Amino acid sequence: MADPSPPNQIVIFGASGDLTRRKLIPALAALEGRELDEADFSVLGVARREKSDESFRAELAIDVPEELRPAYHRLAPRIHYQAADASDVDSMRALGARLDELPGGPDAGRLFYLSLKPDLFGPTVEALAECGLLAMREQETQSWRRVVIEKPFGRDLESARALNEHLHRWLREDQIYRIDHYLGKETVQNLLGLRFHNAIFEPLWNRHHVELVQITVAEDIGVERGRGGYYDDTGALRDMLQNHMLQVLSLVAMEPPASLAPEAVRSQKVELLRALRCADPQHVDEISVRARYGAGANGEAAYVDEEGVAFGSQTETFIAVRAEIDNWRWSGVPFLLRHGKRMAKRFTEVQVQFRTPPIQLFNRPDGLSADEYHRRLREGSLCEIRPNVLTVSLQPREAIRLSFGVKQPGASMVMAPAALDFDYREHFGKAPADAYERLLLDALHGDQTLFLRGDEIEASWRYADEVLEGWQGGPAPPLLEYPAGSWGPSEADALFHGCEGGWSRG
Ligand code: BG6
């Protein structure tokens, strides 16, 4: 019988940070006793400040949710701490020595999770490599070395390329796990399941039947405490659109992969991102709207008054774009993407709006002209026949709804809106797991499907950069203001031009 694998070691750089406390440790606690146990892994937290294993464990315990406490108590003895600094070779060597002492020692598979400021990604990988900590024995399945890189990966195409090149000096692409936590969300993954397991949708999933696609990530929170400086330097486009939203878009619009193998899926996503039409910097004002929140009716502070926001800031907290995909499937179909902080409600949703029948047989009184009919629909004096819409709600409710028209009971042929509904929690009797659980598990198992490939990141920066360039030069769209707690600027409605419908309100 083959020897059992030694336990893996998860090394978290940035161990004192928010992400470690709020996401990574709770995710590991949730996996403890379910998918993973003592035989599988131990954790080493790394940060600059000196502290003992005990005080680190006690610090982490504070943010562990009540229901995960028993699991955390089982896990805690396997959590350790080591002070180290990538710019100090001795401390990195000491880190290596400590890892050799932990269960599994040098034979353990090691997952280095860099939850660090982006300018430390490159130097930390370099320091790890120079201390021999990334050396992988070829063909070795046990003592693997993998590095997880948190977002943001670059702040434009050029810096993302430079970071990719830097990482490739020390690591093979199959050792690099660029994370986008949206891909760990169950319902985001379900976009693939919905599209490619159910033959009924695929024939409709193209320009012949789809009028437009909307993707909304609306947040009710503003800039969280302590994030003002980072956010002000980043903005909504870089913080959400370039990564999470383009990832969702690529899953909605990509071609079917030949298999679920990581490279098959990722290659189709890259193809799709490359087919995104780049904005003409001279006309970027026609396809994008940017804004920031002002004070709200319930006393919410304006963005410019948030802690850490620079005087004279021109950073957007809201972005809407009308994207187009230049391929056979989607040519001419607008993809409307919208994200904002401090909006009226928190929800993330994809809406696929299908074309209406070519002739309107129902609900249109005899002799009414098309213009008059549409006017009355808009003002609500006629019962609207809603177009067929497939809504995939990603959060806070995980659900799928297909809406269509049915005949109202009675003598006359009047159609009313109806829907088929699926709710994840109701159906499966439990809430989906947190994204980090799935992603940590996949990284430990060496499955890169839900992590971004280098060329994928570059393809999405190429698109984001064109919009940013347009904003900085040419006829840039003005930086509008919307009241905190509202639906964002009404100017974003204009992006629907030529299509029926309006922005979803969740
Ligand atoms: C992060 C952004 O990547 O995603 C935050 O930096 C944002 O600004 C967060 O609030 C949203 O994630 P979720 O999972 O709450 O939708």
Coordinates of C-alpha atoms and ligand atoms in Angstrom, one line a residue:
M1 CA 0.0 0.0 0.0
A2 CA 1.3 3.5 -0.9
D3 CA 2.4 5.7 2.0
P4 CA -0.3 8.2 3.1
S5 CA 0.5 11.7 1.9
P6 CA 2.1 14.0 4.6
P7 CA -0.2 16.8 5.8
N8 CA -0.1 19.9 3.7
Q9 CA 1.1 23.3 5.0
I10 CA -0.9 26.4 4.4
V11 CA 1.3 29.5 4.9
I12 CA -0.7 32.7 5.0
F13 CA 1.3 35.9 4.5
G14 CA -0.6 38.9 5.8
A15 CA -1.8 36.8 8.8
S16 CA -2.8 39.9 10.8
G17 CA -5.0 41.2 8.0
D18 CA -8.8 41.4 7.7
L19 CA -9.0 38.7 5.0
T20 CA -7.2 36.1 7.2
R21 CA -9.5 36.7 10.2
R22 CA -12.8 37.2 8.4
K23 CA -12.5 34.8 5.5
L24 CA -9.6 32.4 5.4
I25 CA -9.6 31.0 9.0
P26 CA -13.5 30.7 9.1
A27 CA -13.3 28.9 5.7
L28 CA -10.7 26.5 7.0
A29 CA -12.7 25.9 10.2
A30 CA -15.8 25.2 8.0
L31 CA -13.7 22.6 6.0
E32 CA -12.4 21.0 9.2
G33 CA -14.0 17.7 9.9
R34 CA -15.9 17.9 6.7
E35 CA -13.6 17.9 3.6
L36 CA -10.4 18.2 5.6
D37 CA -8.9 17.1 8.9
E38 CA -5.7 16.8 11.0
A39 CA -4.2 14.4 8.5
D40 CA -4.7 17.0 5.7
F41 CA -3.2 20.3 6.8
S42 CA -1.7 22.7 9.3
V43 CA -1.5 26.5 9.1
L44 CA 1.3 28.9 9.6
G45 CA 0.4 32.6 9.8
V46 CA 3.1 35.0 8.8
A47 CA 3.3 38.7 9.4
R48 CA 6.0 41.2 10.6
R49 CA 5.0 41.6 14.2
E50 CA 6.3 39.2 16.8
K51 CA 3.6 37.1 18.5
S52 CA 3.2 33.7 20.0
D53 CA 1.1 30.8 18.5
E54 CA -1.3 31.2 21.5
S55 CA -1.9 34.9 21.0
F56 CA -2.4 34.4 17.3
R57 CA -5.0 31.7 17.9
A58 CA -6.8 33.9 20.4
E59 CA -6.8 36.8 18.0
L60 CA -8.3 34.7 15.2
A61 CA -10.9 33.2 17.5
I62 CA -12.6 36.6 17.9
D63 CA -13.9 36.6 14.3
V64 CA -14.9 33.0 14.1
P65 CA -18.7 32.8 13.7
E66 CA -20.6 31.0 16.5
E67 CA -21.5 28.0 14.5
L68 CA -17.9 27.3 13.5
R69 CA -16.5 27.6 17.1
P70 CA -16.4 23.8 17.8
A71 CA -14.5 23.2 14.5
Y72 CA -12.2 26.1 15.2
H73 CA -11.3 24.6 18.6
R74 CA -10.3 21.4 16.8
L75 CA -8.3 23.3 14.3
A76 CA -6.6 25.8 16.6
P77 CA -3.8 23.5 17.8
R78 CA -2.7 23.2 14.2
I79 CA -2.5 26.9 13.7
H80 CA 1.0 28.4 14.2
Y81 CA 2.6 31.8 13.8
Q82 CA 6.0 33.0 12.6
A83 CA 7.2 36.6 12.3
A84 CA 8.9 37.2 9.0
D85 CA 9.6 39.9 6.4
A86 CA 10.2 39.2 2.8
S87 CA 12.9 42.0 2.7
D88 CA 14.9 40.2 5.4
V89 CA 16.6 37.1 4.2
D90 CA 17.4 35.8 7.7
S91 CA 13.7 35.9 8.7
M92 CA 12.7 34.1 5.5
R93 CA 15.3 31.4 6.3
A94 CA 13.9 31.1 9.8
L95 CA 10.5 30.7 8.2
G96 CA 11.8 27.8 6.1
A97 CA 13.3 26.1 9.2
R98 CA 9.9 26.5 11.0
L99 CA 8.1 24.9 8.1
D100 CA 10.5 22.0 8.2
E101 CA 9.6 21.4 11.8
L102 CA 5.8 21.4 11.3
P103 CA 4.0 18.2 10.4
G104 CA 4.9 17.0 7.0
G105 CA 8.2 18.9 7.1
P106 CA 10.0 19.4 3.7
D107 CA 7.9 16.6 2.2
A108 CA 4.6 18.5 2.8
G109 CA 2.8 20.2 -0.1
R110 CA 3.0 23.9 0.6
L111 CA 0.4 26.5 -0.2
F112 CA 1.7 30.0 0.1
Y113 CA -1.3 32.4 0.3
L114 CA -0.3 36.0 -0.3
S115 CA -2.9 38.2 1.3
L116 CA -0.6 41.2 1.0
K117 CA -0.5 44.6 -0.4
P118 CA 0.0 44.2 -4.2
D119 CA 3.5 45.8 -4.2
L120 CA 4.6 42.9 -2.0
F121 CA 3.5 40.1 -4.3
G122 CA 6.7 40.2 -6.5
P123 CA 9.3 40.7 -3.7
T124 CA 7.7 38.0 -1.5
V125 CA 7.7 35.4 -4.3
E126 CA 11.3 36.3 -5.1
A127 CA 12.3 36.0 -1.4
L128 CA 10.6 32.6 -1.1
A129 CA 12.3 31.4 -4.3
E130 CA 15.7 32.6 -3.2
C131 CA 15.4 30.8 0.1
G132 CA 14.7 27.6 -1.9
L133 CA 11.1 27.5 -0.6
L134 CA 9.5 27.3 -4.0
A135 CA 11.7 24.6 -5.5
M136 CA 9.5 21.8 -6.7
R137 CA 10.8 18.4 -7.5
E138 CA 9.7 17.6 -11.1
Q139 CA 7.0 14.8 -11.2
E140 CA 6.7 15.2 -7.5
T141 CA 3.1 14.9 -6.5
Q142 CA 3.6 15.3 -2.7
S143 CA 6.0 18.1 -2.0
W144 CA 4.3 20.6 -4.4
R145 CA 4.7 24.3 -4.0
R146 CA 1.8 26.7 -5.0
V147 CA 1.3 30.4 -4.5
V148 CA -2.1 32.0 -4.2
I149 CA -2.1 35.7 -5.3
E150 CA -5.0 37.9 -4.0
K151 CA -6.4 40.7 -6.0
P152 CA -5.7 43.3 -7.2
F153 CA -3.4 41.7 -9.8
G154 CA -1.9 44.9 -11.3
R155 CA -3.6 48.2 -11.7
D156 CA -3.5 48.3 -15.5
L157 CA -2.4 46.0 -18.4
E158 CA 1.2 47.1 -18.2
S159 CA 1.6 46.4 -14.5
A160 CA -0.3 43.1 -14.7
R161 CA 2.0 42.0 -17.5
A162 CA 5.1 43.0 -15.5
L163 CA 3.8 41.0 -12.5
N164 CA 3.1 38.0 -14.6
E165 CA 6.6 38.1 -16.1
H166 CA 8.1 38.5 -12.6
L167 CA 6.2 35.6 -11.2
H168 CA 7.1 33.4 -14.2
R169 CA 10.8 33.9 -13.4
W170 CA 10.2 31.9 -10.2
L171 CA 7.1 29.9 -10.8
R172 CA 5.5 27.7 -13.5
E173 CA 2.0 28.8 -14.5
D174 CA 0.6 25.7 -12.9
Q175 CA 2.0 26.8 -9.5
I176 CA 0.2 30.2 -9.7
Y177 CA -3.3 30.6 -8.3
R178 CA -4.6 34.1 -9.0
I179 CA -7.7 34.4 -7.0
D180 CA -11.0 36.1 -7.8
H181 CA -13.4 35.1 -5.0
Y182 CA -16.5 35.5 -7.2
L183 CA -15.5 32.3 -8.9
G184 CA -15.8 30.4 -5.6
K185 CA -19.4 31.4 -5.3
E186 CA -21.7 28.5 -5.8
T187 CA -24.1 30.3 -8.0
V188 CA -21.4 31.8 -10.2
Q189 CA -20.2 28.3 -10.9
N190 CA -23.8 27.3 -11.5
L191 CA -23.8 29.6 -14.5
L192 CA -21.7 26.9 -16.2
G193 CA -24.1 24.1 -15.0
L194 CA -27.2 26.0 -16.0
R195 CA -25.9 26.7 -19.5
F196 CA -24.1 23.5 -20.4
H197 CA -26.1 20.8 -18.6
N198 CA -29.5 22.0 -19.7
A199 CA -30.0 21.6 -23.4
I200 CA -33.1 23.9 -23.4
F201 CA -31.1 27.1 -22.9
E202 CA -28.2 26.7 -25.2
P203 CA -30.2 27.0 -28.5
L204 CA -31.5 30.3 -27.2
W205 CA -28.2 31.6 -25.9
N206 CA -27.2 33.9 -28.8
R207 CA -27.9 37.0 -30.7
H208 CA -31.0 35.5 -32.5
H209 CA -32.9 35.1 -29.2
V210 CA -31.3 37.4 -26.7
E211 CA -32.0 41.1 -26.8
L212 CA -29.6 42.1 -24.0
V213 CA -27.8 40.9 -20.9
Q214 CA -27.6 42.9 -17.7
I215 CA -25.1 42.2 -14.9
T216 CA -25.5 44.1 -11.7
V217 CA -23.4 44.1 -8.6
A218 CA -25.1 46.6 -6.3
E219 CA -23.7 47.1 -2.8
D220 CA -25.4 49.0 0.0
I221 CA -22.2 49.5 2.0
G222 CA -19.9 52.4 1.2
V223 CA -16.2 52.4 1.6
E224 CA -15.5 50.3 4.6
R225 CA -13.5 51.6 7.6
G226 CA -9.8 51.5 6.9
R227 CA -10.3 51.0 3.1
G228 CA -10.7 54.7 2.1
G229 CA -7.1 55.1 1.0
Y230 CA -7.0 51.9 -1.0
Y231 CA -10.3 52.5 -2.6
D232 CA -9.7 56.1 -3.5
D233 CA -6.6 55.0 -5.4
T234 CA -8.6 52.2 -7.1
G235 CA -12.2 53.1 -7.9
A236 CA -15.2 51.0 -9.0
L237 CA -13.8 50.1 -12.4
R238 CA -10.6 48.6 -11.0
D239 CA -12.1 47.2 -7.8
M240 CA -15.1 45.3 -9.3
L241 CA -15.6 45.7 -13.1
Q242 CA -12.1 44.6 -14.2
N243 CA -12.2 41.4 -12.2
H244 CA -15.4 40.1 -10.6
M245 CA -17.8 41.5 -13.2
L246 CA -15.8 40.5 -16.3
Q247 CA -15.5 37.0 -14.7
V248 CA -19.2 36.7 -14.4
L249 CA -19.6 38.1 -18.0
S250 CA -17.1 35.5 -19.3
L251 CA -19.0 32.6 -17.8
V252 CA -22.3 33.9 -19.1
A253 CA -21.0 34.5 -22.6
M254 CA -18.2 32.0 -23.3
E255 CA -18.4 29.2 -25.8
P256 CA -19.0 25.7 -24.5
P257 CA -15.8 24.1 -23.4
A258 CA -14.9 20.6 -24.7
S259 CA -14.6 19.3 -21.2
L260 CA -14.5 20.7 -17.6
A261 CA -10.7 20.4 -17.6
P262 CA -9.2 23.6 -16.2
E263 CA -7.5 24.6 -19.4
A264 CA -10.6 23.8 -21.5
V265 CA -12.7 26.2 -19.4
R266 CA -10.1 28.9 -19.0
S267 CA -9.2 29.0 -22.7
Q268 CA -12.9 29.6 -23.6
K269 CA -13.0 32.4 -21.0
V270 CA -9.9 34.0 -22.4
E271 CA -11.3 33.8 -26.0
L272 CA -14.4 35.6 -24.8
L273 CA -12.6 38.4 -23.0
R274 CA -10.4 38.9 -26.0
A275 CA -13.6 39.3 -28.1
L276 CA -14.8 42.2 -26.0
R277 CA -14.9 45.3 -28.1
C278 CA -12.5 47.9 -26.9
A279 CA -14.0 51.3 -26.2
D280 CA -12.9 53.9 -28.7
P281 CA -11.3 56.5 -26.3
Q282 CA -13.0 59.3 -28.4
H283 CA -16.4 57.8 -27.7
V284 CA -16.1 56.3 -24.3
D285 CA -18.7 58.8 -22.9
E286 CA -21.3 57.0 -25.1
I287 CA -20.7 53.6 -23.6
S288 CA -19.8 54.4 -19.9
V289 CA -21.2 56.3 -17.0
R290 CA -19.3 57.0 -13.8
A291 CA -20.4 58.6 -10.6
R292 CA -19.8 58.8 -6.9
Y293 CA -22.2 58.9 -4.0
G294 CA -23.1 62.1 -2.2
A295 CA -24.7 62.3 1.2
G296 CA -27.8 60.1 1.7
A297 CA -31.2 61.0 3.0
N298 CA -30.6 58.8 6.1
G299 CA -27.5 60.6 7.2
E300 CA -25.0 58.5 5.2
A301 CA -21.7 60.4 4.6
A302 CA -20.8 61.5 1.1
Y303 CA -17.9 59.6 -0.5
V304 CA -15.7 62.6 -0.4
D305 CA -16.2 62.8 3.4
E306 CA -15.2 59.2 4.1
E307 CA -12.0 58.6 6.0
G308 CA -8.9 58.2 3.8
V309 CA -10.5 59.9 0.7
A310 CA -8.1 62.5 -0.8
F311 CA -9.1 66.1 -1.0
G312 CA -10.1 66.8 -4.6
S313 CA -10.7 63.0 -5.3
Q314 CA -12.1 62.1 -8.7
T315 CA -12.7 58.5 -7.9
E316 CA -15.9 56.8 -9.0
T317 CA -17.9 54.6 -6.7
F318 CA -20.4 53.7 -9.5
I319 CA -19.8 52.5 -13.0
A320 CA -22.1 51.4 -15.8
V321 CA -20.9 50.3 -19.2
R322 CA -22.5 49.0 -22.4
A323 CA -20.1 46.3 -23.5
E324 CA -20.2 44.5 -26.9
I325 CA -18.8 41.2 -27.9
D326 CA -17.4 40.9 -31.3
N327 CA -18.1 37.2 -32.1
W328 CA -20.7 35.3 -34.0
R329 CA -22.7 34.4 -31.0
W330 CA -23.1 37.8 -29.6
S331 CA -22.6 40.4 -32.3
G332 CA -25.0 43.3 -31.7
V333 CA -26.2 42.2 -28.3
P334 CA -25.5 44.8 -25.6
F335 CA -24.1 43.5 -22.3
L336 CA -24.9 46.2 -19.7
L337 CA -22.7 46.0 -16.6
R338 CA -23.4 48.1 -13.5
H339 CA -21.8 48.3 -10.1
G340 CA -22.1 50.8 -7.3
K341 CA -21.4 51.3 -3.7
R342 CA -24.1 52.7 -1.4
M343 CA -26.9 51.8 -3.6
A344 CA -30.5 51.3 -2.5
K345 CA -30.1 47.5 -2.0
R346 CA -27.4 44.8 -2.0
F347 CA -27.8 42.3 -4.8
T348 CA -25.8 40.6 -7.5
E349 CA -27.7 39.4 -10.5
V350 CA -27.5 38.4 -14.2
Q351 CA -30.5 39.0 -16.3
V352 CA -30.8 37.5 -19.8
Q353 CA -33.6 39.3 -21.6
F354 CA -35.0 37.4 -24.6
R355 CA -36.4 39.0 -27.6
T356 CA -40.2 39.6 -27.8
P357 CA -42.3 37.8 -30.4
P358 CA -42.2 39.5 -33.8
I359 CA -45.9 40.3 -33.7
Q360 CA -47.8 41.5 -30.6
L361 CA -51.0 39.5 -30.6
F362 CA -52.0 40.2 -27.0
N363 CA -52.8 43.1 -24.7
R364 CA -52.8 45.6 -27.6
P365 CA -56.2 47.2 -28.0
D366 CA -57.5 47.2 -31.6
G367 CA -56.5 50.2 -33.7
L368 CA -53.7 51.4 -31.3
S369 CA -50.6 52.6 -33.1
A370 CA -47.3 51.0 -32.1
D371 CA -46.1 54.4 -30.6
E372 CA -49.2 54.9 -28.6
Y373 CA -49.1 51.3 -27.4
H374 CA -45.6 51.7 -26.2
R375 CA -46.4 55.0 -24.6
R376 CA -49.3 53.4 -22.6
L377 CA -47.1 50.5 -21.6
R378 CA -44.5 53.0 -20.2
E379 CA -47.0 55.0 -18.3
G380 CA -48.6 51.7 -16.9
S381 CA -52.1 52.2 -18.2
L382 CA -51.8 48.9 -20.1
C383 CA -50.8 45.5 -18.7
E384 CA -47.3 45.1 -19.9
I385 CA -46.4 41.7 -21.4
R386 CA -43.0 41.4 -20.0
P387 CA -40.4 39.9 -22.2
N388 CA -39.1 36.6 -21.2
V389 CA -36.3 37.1 -18.8
L390 CA -34.0 34.6 -17.1
T391 CA -32.7 36.0 -13.9
V392 CA -29.8 34.4 -12.1
S393 CA -29.5 35.9 -8.6
L394 CA -26.1 35.4 -7.2
Q395 CA -26.5 37.1 -3.8
P396 CA -27.9 37.7 -1.2
R397 CA -30.6 35.2 -2.5
E398 CA -29.2 32.4 -4.6
A399 CA -32.0 31.8 -7.1
I400 CA -33.0 31.4 -10.7
R401 CA -36.2 32.7 -12.1
L402 CA -37.6 32.4 -15.6
S403 CA -40.4 34.8 -16.3
F404 CA -43.0 34.5 -19.1
G405 CA -46.6 35.5 -19.8
V406 CA -49.8 33.5 -19.1
K407 CA -53.4 34.1 -19.9
Q408 CA -55.3 35.7 -17.1
P409 CA -58.5 33.8 -16.2
G410 CA -61.6 35.2 -17.8
A411 CA -63.3 35.7 -21.2
S412 CA -60.7 38.1 -22.7
M413 CA -57.3 37.1 -23.9
V414 CA -55.2 39.2 -21.5
M415 CA -51.7 38.1 -20.6
A416 CA -50.2 38.4 -17.2
P417 CA -46.6 38.0 -16.0
A418 CA -45.7 34.6 -14.3
A419 CA -42.5 32.9 -13.4
L420 CA -40.8 29.6 -12.7
D421 CA -38.6 29.9 -9.6
F422 CA -35.7 28.0 -8.1
D423 CA -34.2 28.9 -4.8
Y424 CA -31.0 27.3 -3.8
R425 CA -31.7 27.2 0.0
E426 CA -35.2 26.0 -0.3
H427 CA -34.3 23.3 -2.8
F428 CA -31.2 22.0 -1.1
G429 CA -32.2 22.9 2.5
K430 CA -28.9 24.7 3.2
A431 CA -27.0 27.8 2.3
P432 CA -24.2 27.5 -0.2
A433 CA -20.7 27.4 1.2
D434 CA -18.5 30.5 1.4
A435 CA -16.4 31.1 -1.7
Y436 CA -13.1 30.8 0.1
E437 CA -13.9 27.3 1.3
R438 CA -14.2 26.0 -2.3
L439 CA -11.2 28.0 -3.5
L440 CA -8.9 26.9 -0.7
L441 CA -9.9 23.3 -1.2
D442 CA -9.3 23.5 -5.0
A443 CA -5.9 25.1 -4.4
L444 CA -4.9 22.3 -2.0
H445 CA -6.1 19.7 -4.6
G446 CA -4.3 21.5 -7.4
D447 CA -7.4 22.3 -9.4
Q448 CA -6.9 25.7 -11.2
T449 CA -10.3 25.8 -13.0
L450 CA -11.6 28.6 -10.6
F451 CA -8.3 30.6 -10.7
L452 CA -7.3 33.1 -13.3
R453 CA -4.7 32.3 -15.9
G454 CA -2.1 35.0 -16.7
D455 CA -3.4 35.7 -20.1
E456 CA -7.0 35.9 -18.7
I457 CA -6.0 38.7 -16.3
E458 CA -4.3 40.5 -19.2
A459 CA -7.3 40.2 -21.5
S460 CA -9.6 41.8 -18.9
W461 CA -7.1 44.6 -18.2
R462 CA -7.0 45.3 -21.9
Y463 CA -10.7 46.1 -21.8
A464 CA -10.6 48.0 -18.5
D465 CA -7.6 50.0 -19.7
E466 CA -9.4 51.3 -22.8
V467 CA -12.2 52.6 -20.7
L468 CA -9.8 54.2 -18.2
E469 CA -7.8 55.8 -21.0
G470 CA -11.0 57.3 -22.4
W471 CA -11.9 58.7 -19.0
Q472 CA -8.5 60.3 -18.7
G473 CA -8.4 61.8 -22.2
G474 CA -10.9 62.6 -24.9
P475 CA -14.5 63.5 -24.2
A476 CA -14.6 61.8 -20.8
P477 CA -18.0 61.2 -19.2
P478 CA -18.5 63.6 -16.3
L479 CA -18.1 62.3 -12.8
L480 CA -21.8 62.4 -11.7
E481 CA -23.1 62.3 -8.2
Y482 CA -26.0 60.1 -6.8
P483 CA -27.4 60.2 -3.3
A484 CA -26.2 57.4 -1.0
G485 CA -28.9 54.8 -0.8
S486 CA -30.3 55.5 -4.3
W487 CA -30.2 53.6 -7.5
G488 CA -27.4 55.6 -9.0
P489 CA -27.4 58.3 -11.6
S490 CA -30.4 58.3 -14.1
E491 CA -27.9 58.9 -16.9
A492 CA -27.1 55.2 -16.8
D493 CA -30.5 54.5 -18.2
A494 CA -29.4 55.9 -21.5
L495 CA -27.1 52.9 -22.0
F496 CA -30.2 50.9 -22.9
H497 CA -30.7 52.9 -26.1
G498 CA -32.4 50.8 -28.8
C499 CA -33.6 48.1 -26.3
E500 CA -36.7 47.7 -24.2
G501 CA -36.4 47.5 -20.5
G502 CA -34.4 49.2 -17.7
W503 CA -32.0 48.4 -14.9
S504 CA -33.1 45.7 -12.6
R505 CA -33.9 46.6 -9.0
G506 CA -33.2 43.1 -7.7
Ligands
BG6_1 C1 -14.0 43.0 -3.2 C2 -13.9 44.5 -3.3 O1 -13.1 42.3 -4.1 O2 -15.3 42.5 -3.4 C3 -14.9 45.1 -2.4 O3 -12.6 44.9 -3.1 C4 -16.3 44.6 -2.5 O4 -14.9 46.5 -2.6 C5 -16.2 43.0 -2.4 O5 -17.1 45.1 -1.5 C6 -17.6 42.5 -2.8 O6 -17.6 41.1 -2.5 P1 -18.9 40.3 -2.2 O7 -18.5 38.9 -2.1 O8 -19.4 40.9 -0.8 O9 -19.9 40.6 -3.2

